[in-house]
Amino acid sequence: MSTAYCFLTLTTGPRMGSNFLLEPEQKKCLGRGVDCDIVLADPLCSRVHAEVYFEKDDWWVRDAGSRNGTFVNEEQIESAELLRSGTRIRTGSSEFVFTLTEQPPTVELHGSATEDIIRQAQVESVDSGKSALAALGQSNNAADLTVLYQLALNLLSTEQPHDVLLLTLEQILARTGAEVVGYLWVTDDGDLKPQMLLPSNAQDNVTLSESLTRIVVEQRRAVWVANQSASAASSSKSLRPYADAVCVPVIHNGQTLGAIHLYLGQGRFRDIDFEFAISTAQVLAAALARSRKHASLAADHRRLVDSSAACAELIGDSPAMGKLKEKISKVAVANGCVLIIGESGSGKELVSKAIHKASSRADRPLLAVNCAAIPANLVESQLFGHVKGSFTGATEDRIGWFQQADTGTLFLDEIGELPLEAQAKLLRILEDHPFLPVGSTKEVAVDVRVIAATNRDLRESVKEKTFREDLFYRLSVFNLKVPPLRDREGDVQILMDHFLDHFRKRHGRNDLEMSAKSHEKLLEYTWPGNVRQLRNVIDSAVVMANGQTIEPEDLGLFDAGTDHLDTLRIEEWEKKLIRMALRKTGGNVPESAKLLGIGRATLYRKLDEYKIEKR
């Protein structure tokens, strides 16, 4: 009888289905203690709960003085009990079936050959709540838990999937004493592709077993197998040189991403090595999914930047831009509100990004909101959030922009368009008071730096009672004025070259050139629409140009009565000069009157006469 195969099969818990081979010369201890041969993550088990041993040509089980007793076929035993094939053993809430057979527990490889199964265990996603980490924790294996903790911390700061895999496999190699560790990943088509093998010098003569991988992927079980002969008798060619092998599926959100392999040439892995491999695979699954998502988002961001011709920094070497950049560097290190003033298209949002990037909040969110684009009846909901049922159409809770930007920066563009009621709530937040989402009774406190922007004179809005004076002073702790493009000497050329290079690549017209006449026209133009207009003009010209040269007729410059007037009518030139003065002063009528050399009352009369908006 001593030549028969004997093993215990766990029939309960997250490791249900695991097999534990029994050898006549070795007593097996069952319990919670890390020194036990079969470690049970079971709070109802004692540290050493029971013993299974071979004596007088038979297998026996006896209780080891446990707190809750040992049961055989649901009867509590007082002394050693003889085991027969099919006998059920219960220790605490863990139940086993004893099997005595002439055949070893096997797994088919390549459809016919077999390998001895030492153990197998169901593997769950970490998010399922059935993590094998709990088994390590309850087994009091502090060393392995510390290693996993350090690995998890390192993986949190690792962004590339390749580096995530490398860190994890290096840790498994070092911790388990395996001779070879590797990873096979499952493609979207279900194919298996080798992705990494350690040590690197094993890549020329080691092949990871696809047969073993398919078994663990299909059954979602970790498998620990012993090569019956560790020789050519094994039909799984990749396992022939190895006496011991462990394969663990890597599962995340119900999807199998791949499988980890561990091979030994001689000897056996330990039970704790098997548990460690399962726990590490679960940590890897979460880290790998996160890093893949990060890589995908980074690629999407690069494509978005490429398609929008966004600048990584403020482009321009003019004195006006030099002064602005100097102010940005000073304002960025402070923490007060910033008010950015500038004409439409001058780059106010880009200035806000530069401030955020140079601040201590650079690693946290920067959200941009166009206040003018929010319907008046939804402003509070968009900025501060709402709870389900708070108004018609509120079918679910919504987190507002302020909560989304918590610990980061919120850019409020066109701040002058904010309704008075929302202005009052904004003022409370800027004064460090918590706020109530619409319909909520629970206050919310946030830490957000607000950067506001406008193309109008808020001081005039304060006089007209359309903007709160206290909010104006609270927002304008720091004031930055973005110069219009016409005042940025030399920057038109720099920006022209930047946008031309970008749109030639984007539209596949790398051989396209700018004619001398077109170049001269662009430099002479006053750019009422600022940098945004220049960008759009270049984009359109690259698309519309015939042949290899951009000609003046391709530029699409529409003066709209503001530049290059083909008339000598005084009133048309007056309109042009008044508009220029208003743009230069940000809509400030008294300052515009001084620039024009006329009285303020005269300018107000002409504004009404020519129906010119003050902003």
Coordinates of C-alpha atoms in Angstrom, one line a residue:
M1 CA 0.0 0.0 0.0
S2 CA 2.9 2.3 0.6
T3 CA 3.5 2.5 -3.2
A4 CA 0.0 4.0 -3.8
Y5 CA -0.7 7.7 -4.4
C6 CA -2.3 9.5 -1.5
F7 CA -3.4 13.1 -1.3
L8 CA -5.8 15.4 0.5
T9 CA -8.1 17.6 -1.6
L10 CA -9.4 20.9 -0.1
T11 CA -13.2 21.2 -0.8
T12 CA -13.9 24.5 0.9
G13 CA -12.8 28.1 0.7
P14 CA -11.0 30.2 -1.9
R15 CA -8.4 27.4 -2.4
M16 CA -11.0 24.8 -3.0
G17 CA -9.7 22.1 -5.3
S18 CA -6.1 22.3 -4.1
N19 CA -4.4 18.9 -3.8
F20 CA -1.7 18.0 -1.2
L21 CA 0.3 14.9 -1.9
L22 CA 1.1 12.7 1.1
E23 CA 4.4 10.8 1.4
P24 CA 4.8 7.9 3.8
E25 CA 8.1 9.2 5.3
Q26 CA 6.7 12.6 6.0
K27 CA 4.0 13.6 8.6
K28 CA 1.7 16.4 7.5
C29 CA 0.7 19.0 10.0
L30 CA -2.5 21.0 9.3
G31 CA -3.2 24.4 10.9
R32 CA -2.9 28.2 10.9
G33 CA 0.8 28.2 11.9
V34 CA 3.3 29.2 9.2
D35 CA 5.3 26.1 10.2
C36 CA 2.5 23.7 9.2
D37 CA 2.9 21.6 6.1
I38 CA -0.6 22.7 5.0
V39 CA -1.3 26.2 6.1
L40 CA -5.0 27.1 6.5
A41 CA -6.3 30.7 6.4
D42 CA -9.1 29.6 8.8
P43 CA -9.7 31.5 12.1
L44 CA -11.5 28.4 13.5
C45 CA -8.3 26.3 13.1
S46 CA -5.7 26.1 15.8
R47 CA -2.0 27.0 15.1
V48 CA -1.4 23.2 14.8
H49 CA -4.8 21.6 14.5
A50 CA -4.3 18.0 13.2
E51 CA -1.7 15.6 11.9
V52 CA -1.9 13.1 9.0
Y53 CA 0.7 10.4 9.0
F54 CA 1.6 6.9 7.7
E55 CA 2.0 4.0 10.1
K56 CA 1.8 0.2 9.9
D57 CA 0.9 0.3 6.2
D58 CA -2.0 2.6 6.7
W59 CA -2.8 6.4 6.8
W60 CA -4.1 7.9 10.0
V61 CA -5.3 11.3 11.2
R62 CA -5.2 12.5 14.8
D63 CA -6.2 15.8 16.5
A64 CA -3.2 17.9 17.8
G65 CA -5.0 19.3 20.8
S66 CA -7.0 21.8 18.8
R67 CA -9.5 24.2 20.3
N68 CA -12.4 23.1 18.1
G69 CA -11.6 19.5 17.5
T70 CA -11.0 17.4 14.4
F71 CA -13.9 15.6 12.6
V72 CA -13.8 12.5 10.4
N73 CA -17.0 12.0 8.4
E74 CA -18.6 14.6 10.7
E75 CA -17.8 12.6 13.8
Q76 CA -15.3 14.2 16.3
I77 CA -12.4 12.0 16.9
E78 CA -10.8 11.4 20.3
S79 CA -7.8 9.3 19.1
A80 CA -6.1 8.4 15.9
E81 CA -8.6 7.5 13.1
L82 CA -7.8 5.2 10.1
L83 CA -8.2 6.9 6.7
R84 CA -9.8 5.2 3.7
S85 CA -10.3 6.6 0.2
G86 CA -13.2 9.1 0.3
T87 CA -12.9 9.8 4.0
R88 CA -13.8 13.4 4.8
I89 CA -11.7 15.4 7.3
R90 CA -12.8 18.7 8.8
T91 CA -10.6 21.1 10.8
G92 CA -12.4 24.2 11.8
S93 CA -14.3 25.3 8.7
S94 CA -11.8 23.7 6.3
E95 CA -12.8 20.3 4.9
F96 CA -10.6 17.8 3.0
V97 CA -11.2 14.5 1.1
F98 CA -8.6 11.8 1.5
T99 CA -7.9 9.9 -1.7
L100 CA -5.9 6.6 -2.0
T101 CA -5.4 5.5 -5.6
E102 CA -3.0 3.8 -8.0
Q103 CA -3.0 7.0 -10.2
P104 CA -1.6 10.3 -9.2
P105 CA -3.6 13.5 -9.5
T106 CA -2.8 14.5 -13.1
V107 CA -3.2 17.3 -15.6
E108 CA -3.1 16.6 -19.3
L109 CA -0.4 18.3 -21.4
H110 CA -0.6 18.2 -25.2
G111 CA -3.7 16.1 -24.9
S112 CA -2.1 12.9 -23.7
A113 CA 0.8 13.1 -21.3
T114 CA 0.4 13.7 -17.5
E115 CA 2.2 15.5 -14.8
D116 CA 1.7 15.0 -11.0
I117 CA -0.4 17.7 -9.5
I118 CA 1.0 18.7 -6.1
R119 CA -1.5 21.5 -5.5
Q120 CA -4.1 23.6 -7.4
A121 CA -6.1 26.5 -6.2
Q122 CA -8.9 28.7 -7.5
V123 CA -7.6 32.2 -8.4
E124 CA -9.9 35.3 -8.1
S125 CA -9.6 38.9 -9.1
V126 CA -8.5 41.2 -6.3
D127 CA -11.7 43.1 -6.8
S128 CA -13.8 40.0 -6.1
G129 CA -13.0 40.2 -2.4
K130 CA -11.6 36.6 -2.4
S131 CA -8.0 37.5 -2.4
A132 CA -5.2 35.1 -1.7
L133 CA -3.5 37.9 0.2
A134 CA -5.9 37.0 3.1
A135 CA -4.3 33.6 3.2
L136 CA -0.9 35.0 3.7
G137 CA -2.2 37.5 6.3
Q138 CA -3.9 34.8 8.3
S139 CA -0.9 32.5 8.1
N140 CA 1.1 35.2 10.0
N141 CA 3.8 35.1 7.3
A142 CA 5.1 38.6 8.0
A143 CA 8.1 38.3 5.8
D144 CA 6.1 37.6 2.6
L145 CA 3.5 40.3 3.5
T146 CA 6.3 42.8 3.9
V147 CA 7.7 41.8 0.5
L148 CA 4.3 42.2 -1.1
Y149 CA 3.8 45.5 0.5
Q150 CA 7.1 46.9 -0.8
L151 CA 6.3 45.5 -4.2
A152 CA 2.9 47.1 -4.2
L153 CA 4.4 50.5 -3.3
N154 CA 7.0 50.2 -6.1
L155 CA 4.3 49.3 -8.6
L156 CA 2.2 52.3 -7.7
S157 CA 5.0 54.6 -9.0
T158 CA 5.6 52.4 -12.1
E159 CA 3.8 53.6 -15.2
Q160 CA 4.9 51.3 -18.1
P161 CA 3.5 47.7 -18.3
H162 CA 7.0 46.4 -19.2
D163 CA 8.5 47.8 -16.0
V164 CA 5.5 46.5 -14.0
L165 CA 6.2 43.0 -15.3
L166 CA 9.9 43.2 -14.7
L167 CA 9.6 44.4 -11.1
T168 CA 7.1 41.6 -10.3
L169 CA 9.0 38.7 -11.9
E170 CA 12.3 39.9 -10.3
Q171 CA 10.6 39.7 -6.9
I172 CA 9.2 36.2 -7.6
L173 CA 12.6 35.0 -8.8
A174 CA 14.3 36.3 -5.7
R175 CA 11.6 35.2 -3.1
T176 CA 10.8 31.7 -4.3
G177 CA 14.3 30.5 -5.4
A178 CA 12.9 29.6 -8.8
E179 CA 15.5 29.0 -11.6
V180 CA 13.3 30.5 -14.2
V181 CA 10.2 32.8 -14.1
G182 CA 8.3 34.1 -17.0
Y183 CA 5.0 35.6 -18.2
L184 CA 2.8 34.5 -21.1
W185 CA 0.1 37.0 -22.1
V186 CA -3.3 36.3 -23.6
T187 CA -4.1 38.3 -26.7
D188 CA -7.6 39.6 -27.6
D189 CA -7.8 36.7 -30.0
G190 CA -7.0 34.2 -27.3
D191 CA -3.5 33.5 -28.6
L192 CA -0.6 33.0 -26.1
K193 CA 2.4 35.2 -26.6
P194 CA 5.6 35.1 -24.5
Q195 CA 6.3 38.5 -23.0
M196 CA 9.1 38.2 -20.5
L197 CA 11.6 35.5 -19.2
L198 CA 14.0 35.8 -16.3
P199 CA 17.0 35.4 -15.9
S200 CA 17.7 36.9 -19.3
N201 CA 20.3 34.3 -20.2
A202 CA 17.5 31.6 -20.1
Q203 CA 15.7 33.1 -23.1
D204 CA 17.8 31.1 -25.6
N205 CA 17.1 27.6 -24.2
V206 CA 13.8 27.9 -22.2
T207 CA 10.2 27.9 -23.6
L208 CA 7.3 28.6 -21.3
S209 CA 4.7 25.8 -21.5
E210 CA 1.7 26.9 -23.5
S211 CA -0.1 23.7 -22.5
L212 CA 0.1 24.5 -18.9
T213 CA -0.9 28.1 -19.5
R214 CA -4.0 27.0 -21.4
I215 CA -5.1 24.8 -18.5
V216 CA -4.8 27.5 -15.8
V217 CA -6.4 30.1 -18.1
E218 CA -9.3 27.9 -19.0
Q219 CA -9.9 26.6 -15.4
R220 CA -8.8 29.9 -13.7
R221 CA -6.8 27.8 -11.3
A222 CA -3.2 28.0 -10.2
V223 CA -1.5 24.7 -10.7
W224 CA 1.7 23.2 -9.1
V225 CA 2.9 20.2 -11.0
A226 CA 5.9 17.8 -10.7
N227 CA 7.4 16.4 -13.8
Q228 CA 7.1 12.6 -13.3
S229 CA 10.6 11.9 -14.5
A230 CA 12.1 15.3 -15.2
S231 CA 13.3 13.7 -18.4
A232 CA 12.3 13.1 -21.9
A233 CA 9.4 11.0 -20.7
S234 CA 7.4 14.2 -20.4
S235 CA 5.7 15.1 -23.6
S236 CA 5.5 18.8 -22.6
K237 CA 8.9 19.7 -24.2
S238 CA 9.1 23.0 -22.3
L239 CA 8.8 21.1 -18.9
R240 CA 11.2 18.3 -19.6
P241 CA 14.3 19.9 -18.0
Y242 CA 12.4 20.8 -14.8
A243 CA 11.3 18.7 -11.8
D244 CA 8.8 21.3 -10.4
A245 CA 6.6 23.9 -12.1
V246 CA 4.0 26.4 -10.9
C247 CA 1.7 28.3 -13.2
V248 CA -0.7 31.0 -12.0
P249 CA -3.3 32.9 -14.0
V250 CA -3.3 36.7 -13.8
I251 CA -6.9 37.8 -13.6
H252 CA -8.4 41.3 -13.4
N253 CA -12.1 42.2 -13.5
G254 CA -13.0 38.7 -14.6
Q255 CA -10.6 38.8 -17.6
T256 CA -7.5 36.6 -17.7
L257 CA -4.6 38.8 -18.8
G258 CA -1.9 36.0 -18.9
A259 CA 0.0 33.6 -16.7
I260 CA 3.1 33.5 -14.5
H261 CA 5.4 30.5 -14.7
L262 CA 8.0 29.3 -12.1
Y263 CA 10.3 26.4 -12.8
L264 CA 12.8 24.4 -10.7
G265 CA 15.4 22.0 -12.1
Q266 CA 15.7 20.0 -8.8
G267 CA 13.8 19.7 -5.6
R268 CA 10.3 21.1 -4.8
F269 CA 8.8 24.5 -4.2
R270 CA 7.4 25.1 -0.7
D271 CA 3.7 25.6 0.0
I272 CA 4.5 29.2 0.9
D273 CA 6.1 29.7 -2.5
F274 CA 2.9 28.6 -4.1
E275 CA 0.8 30.9 -2.0
F276 CA 3.3 33.8 -2.6
A277 CA 3.0 33.3 -6.4
I278 CA -0.8 33.4 -6.2
S279 CA -0.8 36.6 -4.1
T280 CA 1.9 38.3 -6.3
A281 CA -0.2 37.4 -9.4
Q282 CA -3.1 39.3 -7.9
V283 CA -1.0 42.3 -7.2
L284 CA 0.4 42.1 -10.7
A285 CA -3.1 41.9 -12.2
A286 CA -4.2 45.2 -10.6
A287 CA -0.9 47.0 -11.4
L288 CA -0.8 45.7 -15.0
A289 CA -4.3 46.9 -15.6
R290 CA -3.6 50.3 -14.1
S291 CA -0.3 50.7 -16.1
R292 CA -2.0 49.7 -19.4
K293 CA -4.8 52.2 -18.8
H294 CA -2.2 54.9 -18.0
A295 CA -0.3 54.1 -21.2
S296 CA -3.5 54.2 -23.2
L297 CA -4.5 57.6 -21.7
A298 CA -1.0 58.9 -22.3
A299 CA -1.2 57.9 -25.9
D300 CA -4.6 59.5 -26.2
H301 CA -3.3 62.7 -24.7
R302 CA -0.4 62.7 -27.2
R303 CA -2.8 62.3 -30.1
L304 CA -5.0 65.1 -28.7
V305 CA -2.1 67.4 -28.3
D306 CA -0.9 66.6 -31.8
S307 CA -4.4 67.2 -33.3
S308 CA -5.0 70.5 -31.5
A309 CA -1.5 72.0 -32.1
A310 CA -1.4 72.7 -28.3
C311 CA 1.9 74.2 -27.1
A312 CA 3.7 72.6 -24.2
E313 CA 4.6 76.2 -23.1
L314 CA 3.9 79.8 -24.0
I315 CA 5.5 80.5 -27.4
G316 CA 7.0 83.9 -27.9
D317 CA 10.2 85.9 -27.3
S318 CA 8.7 89.4 -27.4
P319 CA 9.4 91.7 -24.5
A320 CA 5.7 91.6 -23.6
M321 CA 5.8 87.8 -23.4
G322 CA 9.0 87.9 -21.4
K323 CA 7.3 90.1 -18.7
L324 CA 4.3 87.8 -18.6
K325 CA 6.4 84.7 -18.2
E326 CA 8.3 86.4 -15.4
K327 CA 5.1 87.2 -13.6
I328 CA 3.8 83.7 -14.1
S329 CA 6.9 82.2 -12.4
K330 CA 6.3 84.4 -9.4
V331 CA 2.5 83.9 -9.2
A332 CA 2.8 80.1 -9.6
V333 CA 4.6 79.6 -6.2
A334 CA 1.9 81.5 -4.3
N335 CA -1.5 80.1 -3.5
G336 CA -3.9 83.0 -4.0
C337 CA -6.5 83.5 -6.7
V338 CA -5.4 84.7 -10.1
L339 CA -7.3 86.9 -12.5
I340 CA -6.2 86.7 -16.1
I341 CA -7.3 89.5 -18.4
G342 CA -6.9 89.4 -22.1
E343 CA -8.7 89.6 -25.5
S344 CA -10.4 86.5 -26.9
G345 CA -7.9 84.1 -28.5
S346 CA -4.9 85.7 -26.8
G347 CA -4.1 82.5 -24.8
K348 CA -5.6 83.0 -21.3
E349 CA -6.2 79.2 -20.8
L350 CA -2.6 78.5 -21.8
V351 CA -1.4 81.0 -19.1
S352 CA -3.5 79.1 -16.5
K353 CA -1.9 75.9 -17.5
A354 CA 1.6 77.5 -17.2
I355 CA 0.7 78.7 -13.7
H356 CA -0.6 75.2 -12.7
K357 CA 2.4 73.4 -14.2
A358 CA 4.9 75.6 -12.2
S359 CA 2.9 75.3 -9.0
S360 CA 3.1 72.8 -6.1
R361 CA -0.2 71.4 -7.4
A362 CA 1.2 70.3 -10.8
D363 CA 0.7 66.6 -10.0
R364 CA -3.0 67.1 -9.3
P365 CA -6.0 68.0 -11.4
L366 CA -6.3 71.1 -13.6
L367 CA -9.9 71.5 -14.8
A368 CA -11.1 74.2 -17.2
V369 CA -14.7 75.5 -17.2
N370 CA -16.2 78.0 -19.7
C371 CA -18.7 79.9 -17.6
A372 CA -20.3 81.5 -20.6
A373 CA -21.1 78.0 -22.1
I374 CA -23.1 76.8 -19.0
P375 CA -26.9 77.4 -19.2
A376 CA -27.9 79.9 -16.4
N377 CA -30.2 77.4 -14.7
L378 CA -27.4 74.8 -14.5
V379 CA -24.5 76.9 -13.3
E380 CA -24.7 75.9 -9.7
S381 CA -25.2 72.2 -10.5
Q382 CA -22.2 72.2 -12.8
L383 CA -19.9 74.0 -10.4
F384 CA -21.0 72.6 -7.1
G385 CA -22.8 69.4 -8.0
H386 CA -26.3 68.1 -7.1
V387 CA -28.0 65.1 -5.5
K388 CA -30.5 62.9 -7.3
G389 CA -34.0 64.3 -7.3
S390 CA -33.0 67.8 -6.4
F391 CA -34.6 69.2 -9.6
T392 CA -36.3 68.0 -12.7
G393 CA -33.8 66.0 -14.8
A394 CA -31.5 65.2 -11.8
T395 CA -31.7 61.4 -12.3
E396 CA -28.5 60.7 -10.4
D397 CA -25.9 62.4 -8.1
R398 CA -23.4 64.6 -9.9
I399 CA -20.0 65.7 -8.5
G400 CA -19.4 69.3 -9.4
W401 CA -16.3 70.9 -10.9
F402 CA -15.0 72.1 -7.5
Q403 CA -15.1 68.6 -6.0
Q404 CA -13.5 67.1 -9.1
A405 CA -10.6 69.6 -8.9
D406 CA -10.1 69.1 -5.1
T407 CA -6.4 69.6 -4.1
G408 CA -5.8 70.9 -7.7
T409 CA -6.6 74.0 -9.8
L410 CA -9.9 75.1 -11.3
F411 CA -9.8 77.5 -14.3
L412 CA -12.9 79.6 -14.7
D413 CA -13.0 81.2 -18.1
E414 CA -15.3 84.0 -18.9
I415 CA -15.9 84.6 -15.2
G416 CA -17.8 87.8 -15.9
E417 CA -20.7 85.7 -17.3
L418 CA -21.4 84.0 -13.9
P419 CA -24.8 84.8 -12.5
L420 CA -25.0 86.8 -9.3
E421 CA -26.4 83.9 -7.3
A422 CA -23.5 81.6 -8.3
Q423 CA -21.1 84.5 -7.6
A424 CA -22.2 84.5 -4.0
K425 CA -21.6 80.8 -3.6
L426 CA -18.2 81.1 -5.3
L427 CA -17.2 83.8 -2.9
R428 CA -18.0 81.6 0.1
I429 CA -15.7 78.9 -1.3
L430 CA -12.9 81.3 -1.9
E431 CA -13.2 82.3 1.7
D432 CA -12.6 78.7 2.7
H433 CA -16.2 77.9 3.6
P434 CA -17.7 74.6 2.8
F435 CA -20.6 74.5 0.3
L436 CA -23.8 72.5 -0.3
P437 CA -24.4 70.7 -3.6
V438 CA -27.8 71.5 -5.0
G439 CA -30.5 69.7 -3.0
S440 CA -28.0 68.3 -0.5
T441 CA -27.9 68.7 3.3
K442 CA -24.3 67.6 3.7
E443 CA -21.6 70.3 3.3
V444 CA -18.6 69.7 1.2
A445 CA -15.1 71.3 1.9
V446 CA -12.5 71.4 -0.9
D447 CA -9.0 72.7 -1.4
V448 CA -8.9 74.3 -4.8
R449 CA -6.9 77.1 -6.3
V450 CA -9.1 79.2 -8.6
I451 CA -7.7 80.9 -11.7
A452 CA -10.3 83.1 -13.4
A453 CA -10.1 84.8 -16.8
T454 CA -12.1 87.4 -18.6
N455 CA -12.0 89.5 -21.8
R456 CA -14.0 92.3 -20.3
D457 CA -13.4 95.0 -17.7
L458 CA -14.8 93.6 -14.5
R459 CA -14.5 97.0 -12.9
E460 CA -17.2 98.3 -15.3
S461 CA -19.3 95.2 -14.5
V462 CA -19.0 96.1 -10.8
K463 CA -20.2 99.6 -11.5
E464 CA -23.1 98.2 -13.4
K465 CA -24.0 95.9 -10.5
T466 CA -23.6 92.7 -12.7
F467 CA -20.5 91.5 -10.9
R468 CA -20.0 91.5 -7.1
E469 CA -17.3 93.9 -5.9
D470 CA -16.2 91.7 -3.0
L471 CA -15.8 88.7 -5.5
F472 CA -13.8 90.9 -7.9
Y473 CA -11.3 91.8 -5.1
R474 CA -11.2 88.2 -3.9
L475 CA -10.4 86.9 -7.4
S476 CA -7.8 89.5 -8.3
V477 CA -5.2 88.7 -5.6
F478 CA -2.9 88.4 -8.5
N479 CA -3.6 90.1 -11.9
L480 CA -2.0 89.0 -15.1
K481 CA -2.7 90.7 -18.4
V482 CA -2.1 88.7 -21.6
P483 CA -0.8 91.0 -24.4
P484 CA -2.7 90.8 -27.7
L485 CA -0.8 89.4 -30.6
R486 CA -0.4 92.8 -32.3
D487 CA 1.6 94.0 -29.3
R488 CA 4.0 91.0 -29.4
E489 CA 6.7 92.2 -31.7
G490 CA 8.4 89.3 -33.5
D491 CA 6.1 86.6 -32.1
V492 CA 3.9 86.3 -35.2
Q493 CA 6.9 84.9 -37.1
I494 CA 7.6 82.3 -34.3
L495 CA 3.9 81.3 -34.1
M496 CA 3.6 81.2 -37.8
D497 CA 6.5 78.7 -38.1
H498 CA 5.1 76.6 -35.3
F499 CA 1.6 76.2 -36.7
L500 CA 2.8 75.8 -40.3
D501 CA 5.1 72.9 -39.2
H502 CA 2.3 71.3 -37.2
F503 CA -0.4 71.5 -39.8
R504 CA 1.9 70.3 -42.6
K505 CA 2.6 67.1 -40.7
R506 CA -1.1 66.7 -39.6
H507 CA -2.4 67.1 -43.2
G508 CA 0.4 65.2 -44.9
R509 CA 1.7 68.2 -46.8
N510 CA 5.3 68.4 -45.7
D511 CA 6.5 69.9 -49.0
L512 CA 4.2 72.9 -48.7
E513 CA 5.9 76.3 -48.4
M514 CA 4.7 79.9 -47.7
S515 CA 5.0 82.4 -50.5
A516 CA 6.8 85.6 -49.9
K517 CA 3.6 87.6 -50.5
S518 CA 1.7 85.5 -48.0
H519 CA 4.5 85.8 -45.5
E520 CA 4.4 89.5 -45.8
K521 CA 0.7 89.7 -45.5
L522 CA 0.6 87.6 -42.3
L523 CA 3.3 89.8 -40.7
E524 CA 1.4 93.1 -41.6
Y525 CA -2.0 91.9 -40.4
T526 CA -3.1 93.2 -37.0
W527 CA -4.7 89.9 -35.8
P528 CA -7.9 91.0 -34.0
G529 CA -8.6 87.4 -33.2
N530 CA -5.1 87.0 -31.8
V531 CA -3.2 83.6 -31.6
R532 CA -6.4 81.6 -32.1
Q533 CA -7.1 83.4 -35.4
L534 CA -3.5 82.9 -36.6
R535 CA -3.8 79.2 -35.8
N536 CA -7.0 78.8 -37.7
V537 CA -5.7 80.8 -40.7
I538 CA -2.7 78.5 -41.0
D539 CA -4.7 75.4 -40.6
S540 CA -7.2 76.5 -43.4
A541 CA -4.4 77.6 -45.7
V542 CA -2.5 74.3 -45.5
V543 CA -5.7 72.5 -46.5
M544 CA -6.9 74.9 -49.2
A545 CA -3.6 75.6 -50.9
N546 CA -3.2 74.4 -54.5
G547 CA 0.2 73.2 -55.5
Q548 CA 3.3 73.5 -53.3
T549 CA 2.9 77.1 -52.2
I550 CA 0.5 79.0 -49.9
E551 CA -0.7 82.1 -51.8
P552 CA -2.4 85.2 -50.3
E553 CA -5.8 84.1 -51.6
D554 CA -5.4 80.9 -49.5
L555 CA -5.1 82.7 -46.2
G556 CA -8.8 83.6 -45.7
L557 CA -8.2 86.8 -43.8
F558 CA -11.5 88.6 -43.3
D559 CA -11.1 92.1 -42.1
A560 CA -14.7 92.6 -41.0
G561 CA -14.3 96.4 -41.0
T562 CA -11.4 96.4 -38.5
D563 CA -8.3 96.5 -40.7
H564 CA -7.1 97.6 -44.2
L565 CA -10.1 99.7 -44.9
D566 CA -10.5 100.6 -48.6
T567 CA -12.4 103.8 -47.8
L568 CA -11.8 107.4 -46.9
R569 CA -15.1 107.8 -45.0
I570 CA -14.3 109.3 -41.6
E571 CA -16.9 107.4 -39.7
E572 CA -15.4 104.0 -40.8
W573 CA -12.0 105.0 -39.6
E574 CA -13.5 106.3 -36.3
K575 CA -15.1 102.9 -35.8
K576 CA -11.8 101.2 -36.4
L577 CA -9.9 103.4 -34.0
I578 CA -12.6 103.1 -31.3
R579 CA -12.5 99.3 -31.5
M580 CA -8.7 99.2 -31.4
A581 CA -8.8 101.5 -28.3
L582 CA -11.3 99.3 -26.5
R583 CA -9.3 96.2 -27.3
K584 CA -6.2 97.8 -26.0
T585 CA -7.8 98.8 -22.7
G586 CA -9.9 95.7 -22.2
G587 CA -13.1 97.6 -22.8
N588 CA -12.4 100.4 -20.3
V589 CA -14.2 103.4 -21.8
P590 CA -12.4 106.2 -19.8
E591 CA -9.0 104.8 -20.7
S592 CA -10.0 104.4 -24.3
A593 CA -11.1 108.0 -24.4
K594 CA -7.7 109.1 -23.2
L595 CA -6.0 107.0 -25.9
L596 CA -8.2 108.6 -28.5
G597 CA -7.7 112.1 -27.2
I598 CA -11.5 112.7 -26.8
G599 CA -13.8 113.2 -23.8
R600 CA -15.5 110.3 -22.1
A601 CA -18.9 111.7 -22.9
T602 CA -18.0 112.0 -26.6
L603 CA -16.8 108.4 -26.7
Y604 CA -20.0 107.2 -25.0
R605 CA -22.0 109.1 -27.6
K606 CA -20.1 107.6 -30.5
L607 CA -20.4 104.1 -29.0
D608 CA -24.2 104.5 -29.1
E609 CA -24.1 106.1 -32.5
Y610 CA -22.0 103.3 -34.1
K611 CA -23.6 100.6 -32.0
I612 CA -20.2 99.4 -30.8
E613 CA -20.1 97.0 -27.9
K614 CA -17.8 98.0 -25.0
R615 CA -16.1 94.6 -24.8

